[in-house]
PDB file of C-alpha atoms in Angstrom:
ATOM      1  CA  UNK A 409      -0.202  -0.078  -0.083  1.00 44.00           C
ATOM      2  CA  UNK A 410       3.070   2.702   0.688  1.00 45.00           C
ATOM      3  CA  UNK A 411       5.009   1.540  -1.833  1.00 43.00           C
ATOM      4  CA  UNK A 412       6.985   3.860  -3.063  1.00 44.00           C
ATOM      5  CA  UNK A 413       7.445   6.074  -0.372  1.00 46.00           C
ATOM      6  CA  UNK A 414       9.946   6.552   1.205  1.00 46.00           C
ATOM      7  CA  UNK A 415      11.919   9.755  -1.462  1.00 45.00           C
ATOM      8  CA  UNK A 416       8.483  11.527  -0.640  1.00 54.00           C
ATOM      9  CA  UNK A 417       8.065  10.801   2.848  1.00 54.00           C
ATOM     10  CA  UNK A 418      12.016  11.748   2.983  1.00 49.00           C
ATOM     11  CA  UNK A 419      11.502  14.526   0.594  1.00 54.00           C
ATOM     12  CA  UNK A 420       7.985  15.285   3.026  1.00 52.00           C
ATOM     13  CA  UNK A 421      10.797  15.382   6.304  1.00 52.00           C
ATOM     14  CA  UNK A 422      13.282  17.854   4.553  1.00 52.00           C
ATOM     15  CA  UNK A 423      10.716  20.019   4.106  1.00 55.00           C
ATOM     16  CA  UNK A 424       9.282  20.015   7.281  1.00 59.00           C
ATOM     17  CA  UNK A 425      12.152  20.139   9.144  1.00 50.00           C
ATOM     18  CA  UNK A 426      13.363  23.509   7.323  1.00 47.00           C
ATOM     19  CA  UNK A 427       9.736  24.829   7.934  1.00 54.00           C
ATOM     20  CA  UNK A 428       9.803  23.924  11.342  1.00 52.00           C
ATOM     21  CA  UNK A 429      12.663  25.315  12.231  1.00 43.00           C
ATOM     22  CA  UNK A 430      12.836  25.211  16.045  1.00 39.00           C
ATOM     23  CA  UNK A 431      12.699  27.519  18.368  1.00 36.00           C
ATOM     24  CA  UNK A 432      15.070  28.021  22.180  1.00 34.00           C
ATOM     25  CA  UNK A 433      12.459  28.152  24.147  1.00 38.00           C
ATOM     26  CA  UNK A 434      10.641  24.846  22.086  1.00 38.00           C
ATOM     27  CA  UNK A 435      12.427  21.693  23.685  1.00 37.00           C
ATOM     28  CA  UNK A 436      11.655  18.014  23.333  1.00 35.00           C
ATOM     29  CA  UNK A 437       9.349  15.486  24.353  1.00 35.00           C
ATOM     30  CA  UNK A 438       9.183  14.503  27.460  1.00 34.00           C
ATOM     31  CA  UNK A 439      10.874  10.935  28.936  1.00 32.00           C
ATOM     32  CA  UNK A 440      12.821   8.789  26.675  1.00 32.00           C
ATOM     33  CA  UNK A 441      12.313   8.113  22.844  1.00 34.00           C
ATOM     34  CA  UNK A 442      10.395   6.029  21.486  1.00 39.00           C
ATOM     35  CA  UNK A 443      10.836   3.327  18.404  1.00 39.00           C
ATOM     36  CA  UNK A 444       7.763   3.019  16.674  1.00 41.00           C
ATOM     37  CA  UNK A 445       7.907  -0.523  15.604  1.00 40.00           C
ATOM     38  CA  UNK A 446       4.352  -0.386  13.483  1.00 49.00           C
ATOM     39  CA  UNK A 447       4.267  -0.346   9.403  1.00 80.00           C
ATOM     40  CA  UNK A 448       0.144   0.112   9.283  1.00 92.00           C
ATOM     41  CA  UNK A 449      -0.743   3.695   8.015  1.00 97.00           C
ATOM     42  CA  UNK A 450      -1.955   6.338  10.154  1.00 97.00           C
ATOM     43  CA  UNK A 451      -3.932   9.117   8.949  1.00 98.00           C
ATOM     44  CA  UNK A 452      -3.446  12.589  11.094  1.00 98.00           C
ATOM     45  CA  UNK A 453      -6.278  15.021  11.690  1.00 98.00           C
ATOM     46  CA  UNK A 454      -5.840  18.761  11.088  1.00 98.00           C
ATOM     47  CA  UNK A 455      -5.341  19.596  14.710  1.00 97.00           C
ATOM     48  CA  UNK A 456      -1.882  17.519  15.007  1.00 97.00           C
ATOM     49  CA  UNK A 457      -0.893  19.665  11.962  1.00 98.00           C
ATOM     50  CA  UNK A 458      -1.923  22.899  13.054  1.00 98.00           C
ATOM     51  CA  UNK A 459      -0.230  21.949  16.442  1.00 97.00           C
ATOM     52  CA  UNK A 460       3.173  21.552  14.938  1.00 96.00           C
ATOM     53  CA  UNK A 461       3.126  25.604  13.612  1.00 94.00           C
ATOM     54  CA  UNK A 462       1.261  26.886  16.190  1.00 94.00           C
ATOM     55  CA  UNK A 463       3.943  28.668  18.123  1.00 91.00           C
ATOM     56  CA  UNK A 464       1.294  29.173  20.961  1.00 93.00           C
ATOM     57  CA  UNK A 465       1.387  25.991  22.108  1.00 93.00           C
ATOM     58  CA  UNK A 466       5.053  25.398  22.838  1.00 95.00           C
ATOM     59  CA  UNK A 467       4.557  21.668  24.150  1.00 95.00           C
ATOM     60  CA  UNK A 468       2.236  20.752  21.722  1.00 96.00           C
ATOM     61  CA  UNK A 469       4.450  22.134  18.556  1.00 96.00           C
ATOM     62  CA  UNK A 470       7.145  19.947  19.566  1.00 96.00           C
ATOM     63  CA  UNK A 471       5.538  16.738  20.209  1.00 95.00           C
ATOM     64  CA  UNK A 472       3.255  17.017  16.461  1.00 96.00           C
ATOM     65  CA  UNK A 473       6.601  17.817  14.548  1.00 96.00           C
ATOM     66  CA  UNK A 474       8.352  14.953  16.201  1.00 95.00           C
ATOM     67  CA  UNK A 475       5.459  12.828  15.784  1.00 94.00           C
ATOM     68  CA  UNK A 476       5.477  13.844  11.522  1.00 95.00           C
ATOM     69  CA  UNK A 477       8.954  12.982  11.897  1.00 95.00           C
ATOM     70  CA  UNK A 478       9.418   9.497  13.740  1.00 94.00           C
ATOM     71  CA  UNK A 479       5.749   8.551  11.757  1.00 94.00           C
ATOM     72  CA  UNK A 480       6.895  10.618   8.206  1.00 94.00           C
ATOM     73  CA  UNK A 481       6.269   6.879   6.206  1.00 94.00           C
ATOM     74  CA  UNK A 482       3.058   5.875   7.648  1.00 96.00           C
ATOM     75  CA  UNK A 483       1.905   9.462   7.508  1.00 97.00           C
ATOM     76  CA  UNK A 484      -1.612   9.190   5.570  1.00 98.00           C
ATOM     77  CA  UNK A 485      -3.979  13.244   5.238  1.00 98.00           C
ATOM     78  CA  UNK A 486      -6.977  13.542   3.248  1.00 98.00           C
ATOM     79  CA  UNK A 487      -8.120  15.929   1.248  1.00 97.00           C
ATOM     80  CA  UNK A 488     -10.140  17.965   3.326  1.00 97.00           C
ATOM     81  CA  UNK A 489      -6.850  18.030   6.269  1.00 98.00           C
ATOM     82  CA  UNK A 490      -4.845  19.983   3.620  1.00 98.00           C
ATOM     83  CA  UNK A 491      -7.992  22.574   3.512  1.00 98.00           C
ATOM     84  CA  UNK A 492      -8.665  22.862   6.609  1.00 98.00           C
ATOM     85  CA  UNK A 493      -5.083  22.772   7.601  1.00 98.00           C
ATOM     86  CA  UNK A 494      -4.944  25.597   5.285  1.00 98.00           C
ATOM     87  CA  UNK A 495      -8.026  27.709   6.122  1.00 98.00           C
ATOM     88  CA  UNK A 496      -6.608  26.743  10.057  1.00 97.00           C
ATOM     89  CA  UNK A 497      -3.378  27.808   9.757  1.00 98.00           C
ATOM     90  CA  UNK A 498      -3.637  31.525   8.053  1.00 97.00           C
ATOM     91  CA  UNK A 499      -6.774  32.638   9.471  1.00 96.00           C
ATOM     92  CA  UNK A 500      -7.519  30.493  13.331  1.00 95.00           C
ATOM     93  CA  UNK A 501      -4.486  30.712  15.028  1.00 94.00           C
ATOM     94  CA  UNK A 502      -3.487  33.978  17.150  1.00 94.00           C
ATOM     95  CA  UNK A 503      -0.373  34.588  15.249  1.00 94.00           C
ATOM     96  CA  UNK A 504      -1.406  33.091  10.989  1.00 96.00           C
ATOM     97  CA  UNK A 505       1.203  32.112   9.250  1.00 95.00           C
ATOM     98  CA  UNK A 506       1.715  33.954   5.959  1.00 95.00           C
ATOM     99  CA  UNK A 507      -0.053  33.235   3.248  1.00 93.00           C
ATOM    100  CA  UNK A 508       4.100  32.350   1.157  1.00 96.00           C
ATOM    101  CA  UNK A 509       4.969  29.845   4.058  1.00 96.00           C
ATOM    102  CA  UNK A 510       1.736  28.122   4.604  1.00 97.00           C
ATOM    103  CA  UNK A 511       1.909  27.439   1.012  1.00 97.00           C
ATOM    104  CA  UNK A 512       5.035  25.945   1.547  1.00 97.00           C
ATOM    105  CA  UNK A 513       3.774  24.099   4.696  1.00 96.00           C
ATOM    106  CA  UNK A 514       0.474  23.016   2.004  1.00 98.00           C
ATOM    107  CA  UNK A 515       3.168  21.615  -0.136  1.00 97.00           C
ATOM    108  CA  UNK A 516       5.372  19.725   2.022  1.00 95.00           C
ATOM    109  CA  UNK A 517       2.501  17.998   3.399  1.00 96.00           C
ATOM    110  CA  UNK A 518       0.785  17.099  -0.146  1.00 97.00           C
ATOM    111  CA  UNK A 519       4.531  14.851  -0.094  1.00 94.00           C
ATOM    112  CA  UNK A 520       2.456  12.201   2.168  1.00 96.00           C
ATOM    113  CA  UNK A 521      -0.050  10.258   1.439  1.00 97.00           C
ATOM    114  CA  UNK A 522      -2.454  11.728   1.059  1.00 98.00           C
ATOM    115  CA  UNK A 523      -6.366  10.530  -0.163  1.00 97.00           C
ATOM    116  CA  UNK A 524      -8.764  12.247  -1.982  1.00 96.00           C
ATOM    117  CA  UNK A 525     -12.380  12.643  -0.554  1.00 96.00           C
ATOM    118  CA  UNK A 526     -15.298  10.966  -3.111  1.00 96.00           C
ATOM    119  CA  UNK A 527     -18.842  10.935  -3.241  1.00 98.00           C
ATOM    120  CA  UNK A 528     -18.184   7.321  -1.318  1.00 98.00           C
ATOM    121  CA  UNK A 529     -16.683   8.800   1.027  1.00 97.00           C
ATOM    122  CA  UNK A 530     -19.076  11.254   1.739  1.00 98.00           C
ATOM    123  CA  UNK A 531     -22.368   9.042   1.767  1.00 98.00           C
ATOM    124  CA  UNK A 532     -20.648   6.989   4.412  1.00 98.00           C
ATOM    125  CA  UNK A 533     -20.027   9.314   6.592  1.00 97.00           C
ATOM    126  CA  UNK A 534     -23.643  11.056   6.157  1.00 98.00           C
ATOM    127  CA  UNK A 535     -24.298   7.710   7.530  1.00 98.00           C
ATOM    128  CA  UNK A 536     -21.667   7.763  10.174  1.00 97.00           C
ATOM    129  CA  UNK A 537     -22.879  10.986  11.730  1.00 96.00           C
ATOM    130  CA  UNK A 538     -26.089  10.052  11.122  1.00 96.00           C
ATOM    131  CA  UNK A 539     -25.954   6.632  12.934  1.00 94.00           C
ATOM    132  CA  UNK A 540     -22.827   7.552  16.085  1.00 88.00           C
ATOM    133  CA  UNK A 541     -22.495  10.663  17.999  1.00 92.00           C
ATOM    134  CA  UNK A 542     -20.071  12.454  15.018  1.00 95.00           C
ATOM    135  CA  UNK A 543     -20.215  15.753  13.375  1.00 96.00           C
ATOM    136  CA  UNK A 544     -20.617  14.893   9.239  1.00 98.00           C
ATOM    137  CA  UNK A 545     -16.042  16.548   9.556  1.00 97.00           C
ATOM    138  CA  UNK A 546     -15.759  13.948  12.428  1.00 97.00           C
ATOM    139  CA  UNK A 547     -17.366  10.997  10.701  1.00 98.00           C
ATOM    140  CA  UNK A 548     -15.688  12.262   7.013  1.00 98.00           C
ATOM    141  CA  UNK A 549     -12.220  12.327   8.831  1.00 98.00           C
ATOM    142  CA  UNK A 550     -13.031   8.715  10.349  1.00 98.00           C
ATOM    143  CA  UNK A 551     -14.247   7.485   7.305  1.00 98.00           C
ATOM    144  CA  UNK A 552     -11.259   8.895   4.994  1.00 98.00           C
ATOM    145  CA  UNK A 553      -8.524   7.145   7.554  1.00 98.00           C
ATOM    146  CA  UNK A 554     -10.933   3.398   7.749  1.00 98.00           C
ATOM    147  CA  UNK A 555     -10.997   3.723   4.192  1.00 97.00           C
ATOM    148  CA  UNK A 556      -6.478   4.579   3.462  1.00 97.00           C
ATOM    149  CA  UNK A 557      -6.563   1.295   5.893  1.00 97.00           C
ATOM    150  CA  UNK A 558      -5.466   3.260   8.957  1.00 98.00           C
ATOM    151  CA  UNK A 559      -4.751   1.441  12.788  1.00 97.00           C
ATOM    152  CA  UNK A 560      -4.274   4.914  14.122  1.00 97.00           C
ATOM    153  CA  UNK A 561      -5.843   8.017  13.690  1.00 98.00           C
ATOM    154  CA  UNK A 562      -4.131  11.461  15.130  1.00 98.00           C
ATOM    155  CA  UNK A 563      -6.349  13.719  16.763  1.00 97.00           C
ATOM    156  CA  UNK A 564      -7.406  15.625  19.646  1.00 95.00           C
ATOM    157  CA  UNK A 565     -11.115  16.018  18.821  1.00 93.00           C
ATOM    158  CA  UNK A 566     -12.656  13.251  19.612  1.00 93.00           C
ATOM    159  CA  UNK A 567     -12.651  10.334  22.625  1.00 91.00           C
ATOM    160  CA  UNK A 568      -8.878   8.962  23.539  1.00 95.00           C
ATOM    161  CA  UNK A 569      -9.086   5.115  22.408  1.00 93.00           C
ATOM    162  CA  UNK A 570     -12.837   5.040  20.993  1.00 95.00           C
ATOM    163  CA  UNK A 571     -13.047   2.590  18.332  1.00 95.00           C
ATOM    164  CA  UNK A 572     -14.503   1.947  14.585  1.00 96.00           C
ATOM    165  CA  UNK A 573     -13.226  -1.044  13.715  1.00 95.00           C
ATOM    166  CA  UNK A 574     -10.280  -1.348  12.957  1.00 96.00           C
ATOM    167  CA  UNK A 575      -9.556   2.310  13.498  1.00 97.00           C
ATOM    168  CA  UNK A 576      -8.246   3.462  17.390  1.00 97.00           C
ATOM    169  CA  UNK A 577      -8.384   6.974  18.166  1.00 97.00           C
ATOM    170  CA  UNK A 578      -5.481   8.438  20.160  1.00 96.00           C
ATOM    171  CA  UNK A 579      -4.234  11.298  21.953  1.00 96.00           C
ATOM    172  CA  UNK A 580      -0.685  12.029  21.018  1.00 95.00           C
ATOM    173  CA  UNK A 581      -0.901  14.824  23.648  1.00 94.00           C
ATOM    174  CA  UNK A 582      -2.269  12.785  26.370  1.00 90.00           C
ATOM    175  CA  UNK A 583       0.449  12.012  29.181  1.00 81.00           C
ATOM    176  CA  UNK A 584      -0.814   8.412  28.707  1.00 76.00           C
ATOM    177  CA  UNK A 585      -1.640   8.190  25.058  1.00 62.00           C
ATOM    178  CA  UNK A 586       2.224   7.350  23.177  1.00 60.00           C
ATOM    179  CA  UNK A 587       1.039   5.544  20.268  1.00 55.00           C
ATOM    180  CA  UNK A 588       3.004   1.556  19.539  1.00 56.00           C
TER     181      UNK A 588
END
């Protein structure tokens, strides 16, 4: 499923390293370094990507950046996530990114695996939002992750530990939540 991705992932990591120049006060993740063994796709929600660029949340910023770099080969995004990311970092942050830096960030994120949205995903999300206590947009994220074959959905918008079939929701900012 992820065949041919090493060069794209390497390019993405290089681009993200350039765009994510650490600040001296940023620090690193608390605790010992963790080595991830899984090769399953991990779907990343918009909020995790936004924190990687949010200067007002240094702890979450450092954690999001480290996670993106460590899991580069496994990360899956959707076109929905990329669009939400652009709108959020240019309009909703206390200190928004300028348009050029936001476009460069989207270009870098596009080197991860990006799944398009189609009519069937939209229909599935509508059905899920009617049968589960999820907004349509959260249901679309869940359906996109399932469609991508992801086993982990990284987000802070859904309940940590919640499952949807083989998909497990992980809030990576919880102290007890470092996914394996």
